mmCIF file of C-alpha atoms in Angstrom:
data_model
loop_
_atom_site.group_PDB
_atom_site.id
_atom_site.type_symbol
_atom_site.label_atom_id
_atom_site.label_comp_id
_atom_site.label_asym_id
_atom_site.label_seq_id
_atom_site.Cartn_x
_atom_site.Cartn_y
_atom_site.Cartn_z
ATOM 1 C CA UNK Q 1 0.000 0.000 0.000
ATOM 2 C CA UNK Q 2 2.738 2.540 0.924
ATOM 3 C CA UNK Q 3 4.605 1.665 -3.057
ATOM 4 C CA UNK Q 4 1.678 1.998 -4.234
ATOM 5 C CA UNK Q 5 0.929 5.707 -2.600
ATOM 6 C CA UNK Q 6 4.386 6.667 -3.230
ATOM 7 C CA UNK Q 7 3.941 5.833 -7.017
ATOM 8 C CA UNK Q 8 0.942 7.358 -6.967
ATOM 9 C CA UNK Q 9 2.185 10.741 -5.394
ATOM 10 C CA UNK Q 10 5.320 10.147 -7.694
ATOM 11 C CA UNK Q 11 3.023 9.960 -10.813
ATOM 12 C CA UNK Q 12 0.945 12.832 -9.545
ATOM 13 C CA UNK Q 13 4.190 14.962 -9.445
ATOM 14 C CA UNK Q 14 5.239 13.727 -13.055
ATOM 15 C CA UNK Q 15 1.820 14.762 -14.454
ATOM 16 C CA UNK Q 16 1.935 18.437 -12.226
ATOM 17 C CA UNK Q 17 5.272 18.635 -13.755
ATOM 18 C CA UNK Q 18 4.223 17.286 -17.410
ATOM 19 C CA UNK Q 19 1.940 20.264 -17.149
ATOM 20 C CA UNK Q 20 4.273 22.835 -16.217
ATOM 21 C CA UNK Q 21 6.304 21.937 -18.770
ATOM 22 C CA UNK Q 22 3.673 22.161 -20.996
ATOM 23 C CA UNK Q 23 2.849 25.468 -20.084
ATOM 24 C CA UNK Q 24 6.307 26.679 -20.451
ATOM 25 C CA UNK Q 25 6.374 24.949 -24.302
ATOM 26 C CA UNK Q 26 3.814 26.799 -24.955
ATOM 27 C CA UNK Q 27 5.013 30.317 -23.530
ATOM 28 C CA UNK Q 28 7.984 29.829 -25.227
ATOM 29 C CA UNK Q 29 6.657 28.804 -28.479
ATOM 30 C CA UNK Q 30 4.566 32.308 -27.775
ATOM 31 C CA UNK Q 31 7.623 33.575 -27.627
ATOM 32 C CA UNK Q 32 8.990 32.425 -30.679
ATOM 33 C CA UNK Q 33 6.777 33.674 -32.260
ATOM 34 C CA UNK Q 34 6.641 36.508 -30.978
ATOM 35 C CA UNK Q 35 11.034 36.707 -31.755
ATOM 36 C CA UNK Q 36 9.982 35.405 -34.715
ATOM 37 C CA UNK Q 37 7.433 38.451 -35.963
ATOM 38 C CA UNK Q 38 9.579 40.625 -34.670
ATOM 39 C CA UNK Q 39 12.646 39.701 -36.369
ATOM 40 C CA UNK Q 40 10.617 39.838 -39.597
ATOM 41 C CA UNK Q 41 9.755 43.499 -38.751
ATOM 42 C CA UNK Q 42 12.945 44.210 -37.987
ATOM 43 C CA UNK Q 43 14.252 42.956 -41.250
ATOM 44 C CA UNK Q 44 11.429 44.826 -42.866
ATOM 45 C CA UNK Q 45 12.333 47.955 -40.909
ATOM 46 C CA UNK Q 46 16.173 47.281 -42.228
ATOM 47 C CA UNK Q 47 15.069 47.514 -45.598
ATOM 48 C CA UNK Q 48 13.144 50.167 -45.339
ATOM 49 C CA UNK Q 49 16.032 52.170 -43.530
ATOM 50 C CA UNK Q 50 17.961 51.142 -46.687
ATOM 51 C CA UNK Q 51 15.510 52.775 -48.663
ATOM 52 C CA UNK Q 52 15.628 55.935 -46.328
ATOM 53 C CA UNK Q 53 19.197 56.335 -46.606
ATOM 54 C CA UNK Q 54 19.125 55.772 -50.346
ATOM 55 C CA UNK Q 55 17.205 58.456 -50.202
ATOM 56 C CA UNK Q 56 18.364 60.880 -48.169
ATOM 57 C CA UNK Q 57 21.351 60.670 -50.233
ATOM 58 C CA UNK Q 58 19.472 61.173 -52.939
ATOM 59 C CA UNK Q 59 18.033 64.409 -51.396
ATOM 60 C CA UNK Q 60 21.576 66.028 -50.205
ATOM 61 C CA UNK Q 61 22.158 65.095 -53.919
ATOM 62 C CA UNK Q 62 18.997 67.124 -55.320
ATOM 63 C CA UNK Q 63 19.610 69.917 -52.480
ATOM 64 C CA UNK Q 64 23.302 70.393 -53.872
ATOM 65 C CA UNK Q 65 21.560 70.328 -57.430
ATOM 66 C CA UNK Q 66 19.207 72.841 -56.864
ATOM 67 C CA UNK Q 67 21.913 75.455 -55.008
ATOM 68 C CA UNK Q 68 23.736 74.512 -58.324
ATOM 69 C CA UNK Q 69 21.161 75.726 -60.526
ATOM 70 C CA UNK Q 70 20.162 78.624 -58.053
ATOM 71 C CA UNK Q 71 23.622 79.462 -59.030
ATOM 72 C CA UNK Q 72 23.124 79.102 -62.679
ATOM 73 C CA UNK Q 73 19.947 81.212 -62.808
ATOM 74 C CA UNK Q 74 21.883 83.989 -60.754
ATOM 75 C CA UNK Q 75 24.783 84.056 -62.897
ATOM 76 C CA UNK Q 76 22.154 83.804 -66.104
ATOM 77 C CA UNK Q 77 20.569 86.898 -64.409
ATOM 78 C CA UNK Q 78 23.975 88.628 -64.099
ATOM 79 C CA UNK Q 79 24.305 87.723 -68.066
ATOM 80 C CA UNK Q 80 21.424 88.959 -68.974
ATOM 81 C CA UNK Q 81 21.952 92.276 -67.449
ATOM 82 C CA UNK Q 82 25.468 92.062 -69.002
ATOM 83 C CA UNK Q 83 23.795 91.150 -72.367
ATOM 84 C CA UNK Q 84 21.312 94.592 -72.127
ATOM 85 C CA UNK Q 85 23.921 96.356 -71.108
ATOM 86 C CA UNK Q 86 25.994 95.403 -74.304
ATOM 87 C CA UNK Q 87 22.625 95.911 -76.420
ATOM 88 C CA UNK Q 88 22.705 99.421 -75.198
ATOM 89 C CA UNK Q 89 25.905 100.284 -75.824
ATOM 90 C CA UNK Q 90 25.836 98.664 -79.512
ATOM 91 C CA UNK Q 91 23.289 100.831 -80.031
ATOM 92 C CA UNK Q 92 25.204 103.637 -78.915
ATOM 93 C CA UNK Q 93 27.927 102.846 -81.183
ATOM 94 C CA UNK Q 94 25.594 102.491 -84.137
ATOM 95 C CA UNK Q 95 24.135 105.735 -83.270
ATOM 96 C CA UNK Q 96 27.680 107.200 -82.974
ATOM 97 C CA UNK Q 97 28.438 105.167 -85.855
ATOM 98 C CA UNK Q 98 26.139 106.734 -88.134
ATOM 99 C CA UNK Q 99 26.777 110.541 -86.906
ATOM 100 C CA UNK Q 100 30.483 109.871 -88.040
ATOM 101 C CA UNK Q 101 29.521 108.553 -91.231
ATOM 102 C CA UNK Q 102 27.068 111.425 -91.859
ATOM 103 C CA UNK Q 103 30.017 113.595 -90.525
ATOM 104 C CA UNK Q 104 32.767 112.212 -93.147
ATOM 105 C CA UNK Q 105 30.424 112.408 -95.463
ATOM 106 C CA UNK Q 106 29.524 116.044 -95.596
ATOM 107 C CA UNK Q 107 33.171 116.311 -95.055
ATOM 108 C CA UNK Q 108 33.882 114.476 -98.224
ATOM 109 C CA UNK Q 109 31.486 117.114 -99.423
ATOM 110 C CA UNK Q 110 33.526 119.729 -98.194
ATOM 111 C CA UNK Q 111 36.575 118.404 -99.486
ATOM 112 C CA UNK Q 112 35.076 118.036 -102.903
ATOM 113 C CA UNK Q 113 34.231 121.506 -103.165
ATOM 114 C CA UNK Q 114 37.546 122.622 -102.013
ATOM 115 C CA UNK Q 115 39.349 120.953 -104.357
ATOM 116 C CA UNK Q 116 37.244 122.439 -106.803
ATOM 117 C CA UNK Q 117 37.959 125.957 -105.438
ATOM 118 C CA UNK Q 118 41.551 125.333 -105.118
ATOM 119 C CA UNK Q 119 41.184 124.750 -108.941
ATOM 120 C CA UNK Q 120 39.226 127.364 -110.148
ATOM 121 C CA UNK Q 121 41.398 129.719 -107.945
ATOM 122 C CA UNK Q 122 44.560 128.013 -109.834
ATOM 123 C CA UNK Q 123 42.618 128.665 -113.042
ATOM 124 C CA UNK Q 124 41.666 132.410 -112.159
ATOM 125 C CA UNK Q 125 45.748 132.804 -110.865
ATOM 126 C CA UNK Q 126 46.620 131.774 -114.485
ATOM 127 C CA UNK Q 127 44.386 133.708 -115.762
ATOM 128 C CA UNK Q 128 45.377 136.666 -113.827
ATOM 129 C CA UNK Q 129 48.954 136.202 -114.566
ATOM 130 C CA UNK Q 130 48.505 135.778 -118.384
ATOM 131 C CA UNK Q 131 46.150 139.283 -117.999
ATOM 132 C CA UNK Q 132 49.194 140.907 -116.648
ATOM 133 C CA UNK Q 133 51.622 139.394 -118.885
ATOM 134 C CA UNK Q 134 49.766 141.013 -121.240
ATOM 135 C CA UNK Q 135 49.133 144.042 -119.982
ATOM 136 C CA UNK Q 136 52.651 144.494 -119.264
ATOM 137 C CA UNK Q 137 53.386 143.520 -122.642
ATOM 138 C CA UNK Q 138 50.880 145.978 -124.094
ATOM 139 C CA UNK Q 139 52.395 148.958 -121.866
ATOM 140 C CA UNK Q 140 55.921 148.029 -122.987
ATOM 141 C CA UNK Q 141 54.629 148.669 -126.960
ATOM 142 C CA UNK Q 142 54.117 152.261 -128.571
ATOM 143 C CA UNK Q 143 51.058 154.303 -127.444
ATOM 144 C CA UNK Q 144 49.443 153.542 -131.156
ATOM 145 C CA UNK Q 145 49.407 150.014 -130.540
ATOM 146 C CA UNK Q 146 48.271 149.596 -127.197
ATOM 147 C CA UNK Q 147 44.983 148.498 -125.733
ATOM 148 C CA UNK Q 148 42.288 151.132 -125.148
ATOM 149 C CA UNK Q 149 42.478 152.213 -121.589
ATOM 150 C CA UNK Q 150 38.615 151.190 -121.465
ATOM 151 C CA UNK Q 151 39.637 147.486 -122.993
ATOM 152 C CA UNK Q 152 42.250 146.715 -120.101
ATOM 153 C CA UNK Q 153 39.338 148.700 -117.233
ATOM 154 C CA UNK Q 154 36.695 146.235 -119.052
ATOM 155 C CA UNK Q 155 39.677 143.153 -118.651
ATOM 156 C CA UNK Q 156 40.483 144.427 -115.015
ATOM 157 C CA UNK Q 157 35.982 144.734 -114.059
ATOM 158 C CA UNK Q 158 35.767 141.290 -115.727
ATOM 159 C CA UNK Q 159 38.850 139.704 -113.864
ATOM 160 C CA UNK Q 160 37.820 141.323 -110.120
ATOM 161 C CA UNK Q 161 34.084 140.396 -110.512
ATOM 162 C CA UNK Q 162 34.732 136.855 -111.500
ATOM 163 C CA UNK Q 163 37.862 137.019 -108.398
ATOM 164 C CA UNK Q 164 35.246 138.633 -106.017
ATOM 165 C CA UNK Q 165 33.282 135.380 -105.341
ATOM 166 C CA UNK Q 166 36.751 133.002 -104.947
ATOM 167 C CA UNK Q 167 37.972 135.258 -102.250
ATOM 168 C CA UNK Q 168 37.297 135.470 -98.847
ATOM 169 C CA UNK Q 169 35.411 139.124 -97.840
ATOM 170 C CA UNK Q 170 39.094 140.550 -96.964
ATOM 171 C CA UNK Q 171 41.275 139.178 -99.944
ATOM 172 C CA UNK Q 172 38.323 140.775 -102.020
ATOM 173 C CA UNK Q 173 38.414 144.153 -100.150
ATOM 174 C CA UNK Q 174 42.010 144.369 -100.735
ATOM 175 C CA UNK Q 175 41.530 143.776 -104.657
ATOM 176 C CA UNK Q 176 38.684 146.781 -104.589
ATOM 177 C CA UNK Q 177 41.389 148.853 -102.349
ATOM 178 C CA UNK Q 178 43.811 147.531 -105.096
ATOM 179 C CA UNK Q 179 41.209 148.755 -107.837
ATOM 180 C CA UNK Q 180 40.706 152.247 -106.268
ATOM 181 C CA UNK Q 181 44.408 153.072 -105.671
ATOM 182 C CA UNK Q 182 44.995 151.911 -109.773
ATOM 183 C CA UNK Q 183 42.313 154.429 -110.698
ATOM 184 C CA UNK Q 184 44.608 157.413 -111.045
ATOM 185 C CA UNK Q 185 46.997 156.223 -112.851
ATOM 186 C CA UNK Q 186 44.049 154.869 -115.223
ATOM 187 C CA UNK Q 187 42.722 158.395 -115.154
ATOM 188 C CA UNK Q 188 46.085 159.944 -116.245
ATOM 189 C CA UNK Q 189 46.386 157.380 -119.305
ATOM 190 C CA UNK Q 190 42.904 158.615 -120.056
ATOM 191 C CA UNK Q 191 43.769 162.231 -119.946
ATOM 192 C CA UNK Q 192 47.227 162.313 -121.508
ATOM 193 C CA UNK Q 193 46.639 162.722 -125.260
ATOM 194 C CA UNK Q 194 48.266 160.163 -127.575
ATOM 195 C CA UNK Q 195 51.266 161.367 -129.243
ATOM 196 C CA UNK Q 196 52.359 160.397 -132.849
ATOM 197 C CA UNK Q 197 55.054 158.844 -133.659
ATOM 198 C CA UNK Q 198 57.832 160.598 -136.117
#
């Protein structure tokens, strides 16, 4: 009787201990689990912090793009301003441009005509010269064969009115002071009488 209460306290303790056992299989295949889920987050979590640093490099990248291109539009901003300021002064130098060739062009002009006056002032200096040639050569010959006093005053009108409009207003008063200081001397050839010749 006593084996067979010590067998069955013995079994009793087996089965109390079966149980316990039990319950701690269970807890720890809770537990498992529970390690189990949570190193499946965690792996799930590791990928996404993958992702999230992939990204945020990708984002310092795109921040250091955009101060690059805030860069570029400030700098296109300073060359546009450069560029208006270089319209502006092209078209200052095509204004200036054109002035100067308007300028060299009436100075051309000028030129042109002054050329022309130098030779038509050449022309009239010839002509005065070959006048006086004669005239000198006409005052060196008898007084039967020289020119009528009124021929060489007609010469000397025709000469200083065709003279008057080469010569500046000075030059041209000299000639008339010229003109009035010959007129004696005219005169007197007028008045003396012609005397024949032997």
């Amino acid at each position: 009787v006593c084996a067979t209460s010590r067998l069955e306290a013995a079994k009793d303790d087996y089965r109390i201990h079966c149980e316990e056992l039990e319950k701690q299989l269970i807890e720890l295949q809770h537990r498992n689990d529970e390690l189990t889920s949570l190193a499946e987050e965690s792996r799930a979590l590791k990928d996404e912090l993958d992702v999230l640093r992939n990204c945020s490099d990708r984002v310092v990248m795109l921040e250091a793009s955009v101060e690059t291109y805030k860069r570029k539009l400030e700098n296109l901003g300073d060359l546009k301003r450069q560029v208006k300021l270089l319209e502006e002064n092209n078209m200052t130098y095509m204004q200036n441009s054109v002035s100067l060739e308007e300028e060299l062009r009436k100075a051309n002009a000028a030129r042109a005509q002054l050329e022309l006056s130098r030779e038509q002032i050449s022309e009239l200096q010839q002509q005065v010269e070959d006048l006086q040639k004669a005239l000198q050569s006409q005052a060196a010959k008898p007084d039967d064969v020289r020119l009528p006093t009124c021929t060489k005053l007609a010469i000397e009108s025709r000469l200083g009115g065709r003279t008057d409009s080469m010569f500046s207003p000075g030059q041209s008063f000299l000639m008339q002071q010229r003109h009035v200081s010959n007129a004696p001397r005219r005169a007197a050839s007028i008045s003396m009488p012609a005397t024949t010749s032997n």
